[in-house]
CSV table of C-alpha atoms in Angstrom, one decimal:
chain,number,residue,atom,x,y,z
A,33,MET,CA,-13.9,-4.5,-2.7
A,34,LEU,CA,-16.5,-4.4,-5.6
A,35,ASN,CA,-18.7,-1.9,-3.7
A,36,PHE,CA,-15.6,0.2,-2.9
A,37,LEU,CA,-14.7,0.3,-6.6
A,38,LYS,CA,-18.2,1.3,-7.6
A,39,ASP,CA,-18.0,4.3,-5.2
A,40,PHE,CA,-14.7,5.3,-7.0
A,41,GLU,CA,-16.3,4.9,-10.4
A,42,ALA,CA,-18.8,7.6,-9.5
A,43,LYS,CA,-16.3,9.8,-7.7
A,44,LEU,CA,-13.8,9.8,-10.5
A,45,GLY,CA,-16.2,9.6,-13.4
A,46,ILE,CA,-14.4,6.5,-14.9
A,47,LYS,CA,-15.3,3.0,-15.8
A,48,ILE,CA,-13.7,0.2,-13.7
A,49,THR,CA,-13.9,-3.3,-15.0
A,50,CYS,CA,-13.1,-6.2,-12.6
A,51,SER,CA,-11.6,-9.6,-13.5
A,52,GLN,CA,-12.1,-12.0,-10.5
A,53,GLU,CA,-10.1,-15.1,-9.9
A,54,THR,CA,-12.0,-18.2,-8.7
A,55,LYS,CA,-8.7,-19.8,-7.7
A,56,PRO,CA,-5.3,-18.2,-7.1
A,57,LEU,CA,-3.3,-17.8,-10.3
A,58,GLY,CA,-0.1,-16.2,-8.9
A,59,THR,CA,1.2,-12.8,-10.2
A,60,ALA,CA,1.0,-13.5,-13.9
A,61,GLY,CA,-2.0,-15.9,-14.4
A,62,PRO,CA,-4.5,-13.1,-13.7
A,63,LEU,CA,-3.2,-11.2,-16.7
A,64,ALA,CA,-4.0,-14.2,-18.9
A,65,LEU,CA,-7.4,-14.4,-17.3
A,66,ALA,CA,-8.1,-10.7,-18.1
A,67,ARG,CA,-6.6,-10.9,-21.6
A,68,ASP,CA,-9.7,-9.8,-23.4
A,69,LYS,CA,-10.1,-6.8,-21.0
A,70,LEU,CA,-6.5,-5.7,-21.5
A,71,ILE,CA,-6.1,-5.9,-25.3
A,72,ASP,CA,-7.7,-3.4,-27.7
A,73,ASP,CA,-7.1,-2.3,-31.2
A,74,SER,CA,-4.6,0.4,-30.2
A,75,GLY,CA,-1.7,-1.9,-29.4
A,76,GLU,CA,-0.7,0.5,-26.7
A,77,PRO,CA,1.1,-0.9,-23.6
A,78,PHE,CA,-0.7,-1.3,-20.3
A,79,PHE,CA,0.2,-0.8,-16.6
A,80,VAL,CA,0.3,-3.5,-14.0
A,81,LEU,CA,0.5,-2.3,-10.4
A,82,ASN,CA,0.9,-4.3,-7.3
A,83,SER,CA,-1.8,-3.2,-4.9
A,84,ASP,CA,0.3,-3.5,-1.7
A,85,VAL,CA,2.9,-0.9,-2.5
A,86,ILE,CA,2.8,2.9,-2.2
A,87,SER,CA,4.9,5.4,-4.1
A,88,GLU,CA,4.5,8.7,-6.0
A,89,TYR,CA,3.6,6.7,-9.2
A,90,PRO,CA,5.5,8.6,-11.9
A,91,LEU,CA,3.4,7.0,-14.7
A,92,LYS,CA,4.0,9.6,-17.4
A,93,GLU,CA,7.7,9.4,-16.9
A,94,MET,CA,7.5,5.6,-17.2
A,95,ILE,CA,5.6,5.8,-20.5
A,96,ALA,CA,8.3,8.1,-21.9
A,97,PHE,CA,11.0,5.7,-20.7
A,98,HIS,CA,9.2,2.7,-22.2
A,99,LYS,CA,8.8,4.4,-25.6
A,100,HIS,CA,12.4,5.5,-25.6
A,101,HIS,CA,14.0,2.1,-25.1
A,102,GLY,CA,11.6,0.3,-27.4
A,103,GLY,CA,11.7,-3.0,-25.5
A,104,GLU,CA,8.8,-5.3,-24.7
A,105,ALA,CA,8.4,-4.5,-21.0
A,106,SER,CA,9.4,-1.9,-18.4
A,107,ILE,CA,9.6,-2.4,-14.6
A,108,MET,CA,10.1,0.2,-11.9
A,109,VAL,CA,12.8,-0.6,-9.4
A,110,ALA,CA,13.4,1.0,-6.0
A,111,LYS,CA,16.7,1.5,-4.1
A,112,VAL,CA,16.8,-0.2,-0.7
A,113,ASP,CA,19.3,-0.3,2.2
A,114,GLU,CA,19.1,-4.0,2.8
A,115,PRO,CA,18.9,-5.8,-0.6
A,116,SER,CA,19.6,-9.2,0.9
A,117,LYS,CA,15.9,-9.3,2.1
A,118,TYR,CA,14.6,-9.0,-1.5
A,119,GLY,CA,15.0,-10.2,-5.0
A,120,VAL,CA,17.5,-7.9,-6.6
A,121,VAL,CA,17.3,-6.6,-10.2
A,122,VAL,CA,20.8,-6.5,-11.8
A,123,MET,CA,20.7,-3.9,-14.6
A,124,GLU,CA,22.9,-1.9,-17.0
A,125,GLU,CA,23.0,1.5,-15.4
A,126,SER,CA,23.2,3.7,-18.5
A,127,THR,CA,20.4,2.1,-20.5
A,128,GLY,CA,18.3,0.4,-17.8
A,129,GLU,CA,18.5,-3.0,-19.6
A,130,VAL,CA,17.9,-5.8,-17.1
A,131,GLU,CA,20.5,-8.5,-17.1
A,132,LYS,CA,19.2,-10.9,-14.4
A,133,PHE,CA,17.3,-11.3,-11.2
A,134,VAL,CA,19.0,-12.6,-8.0
A,135,GLU,CA,16.7,-13.8,-5.2
A,136,LYS,CA,17.9,-12.7,-1.7
A,137,PRO,CA,21.6,-12.5,-2.5
A,138,LYS,CA,24.1,-13.3,0.2
A,139,LEU,CA,26.8,-11.3,-1.6
A,140,PHE,CA,26.1,-7.7,-2.8
A,141,VAL,CA,25.1,-7.6,-6.5
A,142,GLY,CA,23.1,-4.4,-6.4
A,143,ASN,CA,20.6,-2.4,-4.3
A,144,LYS,CA,17.6,-2.2,-6.6
A,145,ILE,CA,14.5,-4.3,-6.2
A,146,ASN,CA,11.3,-4.8,-8.1
A,147,ALA,CA,8.9,-2.1,-7.1
A,148,GLY,CA,5.8,-3.8,-8.4
A,149,ILE,CA,5.0,-1.3,-11.1
A,150,TYR,CA,5.2,-2.5,-14.7
A,151,LEU,CA,4.4,-1.2,-18.2
A,152,LEU,CA,3.9,-4.1,-20.7
A,153,ASN,CA,3.3,-4.4,-24.4
A,154,PRO,CA,0.3,-6.6,-25.3
A,155,SER,CA,2.8,-9.2,-26.7
A,156,VAL,CA,3.7,-10.0,-23.1
A,157,LEU,CA,0.3,-11.7,-22.7
A,158,ASP,CA,1.4,-14.3,-25.4
A,159,ARG,CA,4.0,-15.4,-23.0
A,160,ILE,CA,1.6,-16.2,-20.1
A,161,GLU,CA,-0.5,-19.3,-19.8
A,162,LEU,CA,-3.8,-19.5,-17.9
A,163,ARG,CA,-2.4,-21.3,-14.9
A,164,PRO,CA,-0.8,-20.3,-11.6
A,165,THR,CA,2.3,-18.4,-12.8
A,166,SER,CA,4.9,-16.0,-11.4
A,167,ILE,CA,5.6,-12.9,-13.5
A,168,GLU,CA,8.7,-12.2,-11.5
A,169,LYS,CA,10.2,-15.8,-11.7
A,170,GLU,CA,8.9,-17.1,-15.0
A,171,VAL,CA,8.0,-14.3,-17.4
A,172,PHE,CA,10.4,-11.4,-16.7
A,173,PRO,CA,13.6,-13.6,-16.7
A,174,LYS,CA,12.6,-14.9,-20.2
A,175,ILE,CA,12.1,-11.4,-21.5
A,176,ALA,CA,15.4,-10.3,-19.9
A,177,SER,CA,17.2,-13.1,-21.6
A,178,GLU,CA,16.0,-11.7,-24.9
A,179,LYS,CA,17.2,-8.2,-23.9
A,180,LYS,CA,13.7,-6.8,-24.1
A,181,LEU,CA,13.2,-5.9,-20.4
A,182,TYR,CA,14.2,-2.5,-19.0
A,183,ALA,CA,14.2,-1.0,-15.5
A,184,MET,CA,13.6,2.5,-14.5
A,185,VAL,CA,14.7,3.7,-11.0
A,186,LEU,CA,11.8,5.0,-9.1
A,187,PRO,CA,12.1,8.6,-8.0
A,188,GLY,CA,10.8,9.6,-4.6
A,189,PHE,CA,9.6,7.2,-1.9
A,190,TRP,CA,8.5,3.6,-2.1
A,191,MET,CA,7.2,1.1,0.5
A,192,ASP,CA,5.6,-2.4,0.5
A,193,VAL,CA,2.6,-1.8,2.8
A,194,GLY,CA,1.4,-5.4,3.0
A,195,GLN,CA,2.1,-5.7,6.7
A,196,PRO,CA,0.6,-3.4,9.4
A,197,ARG,CA,4.0,-2.1,10.6
A,198,ASP,CA,5.0,-1.4,7.0
A,199,TYR,CA,1.7,0.2,6.4
A,200,ILE,CA,2.3,2.8,9.1
A,201,THR,CA,5.8,3.4,7.7
A,202,GLY,CA,4.2,3.9,4.2
A,203,LEU,CA,1.8,6.4,5.7
A,204,ARG,CA,4.6,8.4,7.1
A,205,LEU,CA,6.4,8.4,3.7
A,206,TYR,CA,3.2,9.4,2.0
A,207,LEU,CA,2.6,12.3,4.4
A,208,ASP,CA,6.2,13.4,4.0
A,209,SER,CA,5.6,13.5,0.2
A,210,LEU,CA,2.4,15.5,0.7
A,211,ARG,CA,4.3,18.0,2.8
A,212,LYS,CA,6.8,18.6,0.0
A,213,LYS,CA,4.3,18.5,-3.0
A,214,SER,CA,0.8,19.4,-1.7
A,215,PRO,CA,1.1,20.9,1.8
A,216,SER,CA,-2.4,22.4,1.5
A,217,LYS,CA,-3.9,18.9,1.8
A,218,LEU,CA,-2.5,18.5,5.3
A,219,ALA,CA,-4.3,19.6,8.5
A,220,THR,CA,-3.3,22.7,10.4
A,221,GLY,CA,-4.0,24.1,13.8
A,222,SER,CA,-2.7,24.3,17.3
A,223,HIS,CA,-3.9,20.7,17.9
A,224,ILE,CA,-1.9,19.3,15.0
A,225,VAL,CA,1.7,18.0,15.4
A,226,GLY,CA,3.7,17.2,12.3
A,227,ASN,CA,2.1,15.7,9.2
A,228,VAL,CA,-1.6,14.8,9.6
A,229,ILE,CA,-4.4,14.3,7.1
A,230,VAL,CA,-8.1,14.6,8.2
A,231,ASP,CA,-11.2,14.2,6.1
A,232,GLU,CA,-13.4,17.3,6.0
A,233,THR,CA,-16.4,15.4,7.4
A,234,THR,CA,-14.6,14.4,10.6
A,235,LYS,CA,-15.3,16.2,13.9
A,236,ILE,CA,-12.6,16.8,16.4
A,237,GLY,CA,-13.2,18.0,19.9
A,238,GLU,CA,-11.4,20.4,22.1
A,239,GLY,CA,-8.0,19.8,23.8
A,240,CYS,CA,-6.9,17.0,21.4
A,241,LEU,CA,-3.3,16.5,20.2
A,242,ILE,CA,-3.1,14.8,16.9
A,243,GLY,CA,0.1,13.8,15.1
A,244,PRO,CA,2.6,13.2,13.8
A,245,ASP,CA,1.8,10.8,11.0
A,246,VAL,CA,-1.9,10.4,11.4
A,247,ALA,CA,-4.7,9.8,8.8
A,248,ILE,CA,-8.3,10.1,9.8
A,249,GLY,CA,-11.0,9.0,7.3
A,250,PRO,CA,-14.5,10.4,6.7
A,251,GLY,CA,-17.3,10.5,9.2
A,252,CYS,CA,-15.2,10.0,12.3
A,253,VAL,CA,-15.8,11.6,15.7
A,254,VAL,CA,-12.8,12.4,17.9
A,255,GLU,CA,-14.0,13.6,21.3
A,256,SER,CA,-12.2,16.0,23.5
A,257,GLY,CA,-8.7,15.4,25.0
A,258,VAL,CA,-7.8,12.6,22.6
A,259,ARG,CA,-4.1,11.9,21.8
A,260,LEU,CA,-3.3,10.3,18.4
A,261,SER,CA,0.1,9.5,16.8
A,262,CYS,CA,1.4,7.2,14.1
A,263,CYS,CA,-2.0,5.8,13.3
A,264,THR,CA,-4.7,5.3,10.7
A,265,VAL,CA,-8.4,5.8,11.6
A,266,MET,CA,-10.8,4.4,9.1
A,267,GLN,CA,-14.2,5.7,8.1
A,268,GLY,CA,-17.0,6.1,10.8
A,269,VAL,CA,-14.8,5.6,13.8
A,270,ARG,CA,-15.6,7.1,17.2
A,271,ILE,CA,-12.8,7.8,19.7
A,272,LYS,CA,-14.1,8.8,23.1
A,273,LYS,CA,-12.7,11.3,25.6
A,274,HIS,CA,-9.1,11.2,26.7
A,275,ALA,CA,-8.2,8.0,24.7
A,276,CYS,CA,-4.5,7.7,23.8
A,277,ILE,CA,-3.7,5.8,20.5
A,278,SER,CA,-0.3,5.3,18.8
A,279,SER,CA,1.1,2.9,16.2
A,280,THR,CA,-2.4,1.5,15.5
A,281,ILE,CA,-4.8,0.9,12.7
A,282,ILE,CA,-8.5,1.3,13.6
A,283,GLY,CA,-11.0,-0.4,11.3
A,284,TRP,CA,-14.2,1.0,9.9
A,285,HIS,CA,-17.0,1.9,12.3
A,286,SER,CA,-15.1,0.9,15.4
A,287,THR,CA,-15.2,2.6,18.8
A,288,VAL,CA,-12.4,3.3,21.3
A,289,GLY,CA,-13.7,4.0,24.8
A,290,GLN,CA,-12.8,6.8,27.3
A,291,TRP,CA,-9.3,6.8,28.8
A,292,ALA,CA,-8.4,3.7,26.7
A,293,ARG,CA,-4.8,3.2,25.7
A,294,VAL,CA,-4.1,1.5,22.4
A,295,GLU,CA,-0.6,1.1,21.1
A,296,ASN,CA,2.3,-1.1,19.8
A,297,MET,CA,0.8,-2.1,16.4
A,298,THR,CA,-2.7,-2.8,17.6
A,299,ILE,CA,-5.0,-3.6,14.7
A,300,LEU,CA,-8.8,-3.3,15.2
A,301,GLY,CA,-10.9,-4.9,12.5
A,302,GLU,CA,-14.2,-3.5,11.3
A,303,ASP,CA,-16.9,-2.8,14.0
A,304,VAL,CA,-14.6,-3.5,17.0
A,305,HIS,CA,-15.6,-1.8,20.2
A,306,VAL,CA,-12.9,-1.2,22.9
A,307,CYS,CA,-14.5,-0.5,26.3
A,308,ASP,CA,-13.6,2.4,28.6
A,309,GLU,CA,-10.1,2.3,30.3
A,310,ILE,CA,-8.9,-0.7,28.3
A,311,TYR,CA,-5.3,-1.2,27.5
A,312,SER,CA,-4.1,-2.9,24.3
A,313,ASN,CA,-0.5,-3.7,23.7
A,314,GLY,CA,-0.3,-5.0,20.1
A,315,GLY,CA,-3.6,-6.8,20.0
A,316,VAL,CA,-5.0,-7.9,16.6
A,317,VAL,CA,-8.7,-7.9,16.9
A,318,LEU,CA,-11.0,-9.6,14.3
A,319,PRO,CA,-14.1,-7.8,13.2
A,320,HIS,CA,-17.3,-7.4,15.2
A,321,LYS,CA,-15.7,-7.9,18.6
A,322,GLU,CA,-16.1,-6.1,22.0
A,323,ILE,CA,-12.9,-5.8,24.0
A,324,LYS,CA,-13.8,-5.8,27.7
A,325,SER,CA,-10.4,-6.9,29.2
A,326,ARG,CA,-6.8,-5.7,28.8
A,327,ILE,CA,-4.5,-7.1,26.1
A,328,TRP,CA,-1.2,-7.2,27.9
A,329,LYS,CA,0.9,-8.7,25.1
A,330,PRO,CA,0.5,-8.9,21.3
A,331,GLU,CA,-2.1,-11.6,20.5
A,332,ILE,CA,-4.9,-12.3,18.1
A,333,VAL,CA,-8.4,-11.9,19.5
A,334,MET,CA,-10.9,-14.1,17.6
């Protein structure tokens, strides 16, 4: 992760400072740990973003919302179809003032859930002790009880991508968003179906059919006759001739052999090599493995 961030420092021309936990501190404790890095003389609020969600991140709009209501903290909320699976944020619709939180309600109390995007005044740090602490269950309810917590409804798409199946759904939503807002970033051609994004350093052979909902990272080689759909292909992957891959995440520097079939939420870790003509039905393969036999039903390969 640290090496990954160094690459982005150079790419974006910014300074990235890391605060590393030596033991898990929950969702609020790390903010106390990073207090000295978060506070400066400006007194300006700071963003806190959960790293396992994807959305369009309307950060400028959130800053304007935060300044308008004058409270201590703002949270972004997303509308969902099944709120009973989540913690629901009950709020005053016209002002956004948060009234309370209801964890996995059995009766309908609302359809808006915490989207994991926050804008906090520095004073919020005074409420957090350096110990394992939940910002959702301990800090935010206290601020809400003082009528200083406000929620903004997230425009556009949102998805928690912490699980592989949800990651693929998040990819689809992201590519749909690109289609509407930045279609030039999507791949085009007779071999492309639907929304596909391909790094410019990747090489694709003849007779391939790629899409819908595919992302291919840098330095990949896709040989002739390959079929890809609903999948992510990480950096440095080689997919050999006539392989068929769907609903799959292929880790960095892995190889999929000729005529292999990989599907049903198969996850290949880094440097995994699937031999020719192998079938994987939902296998989860840990890094640095060679798969020589078929995976008939979902299982973890260690």
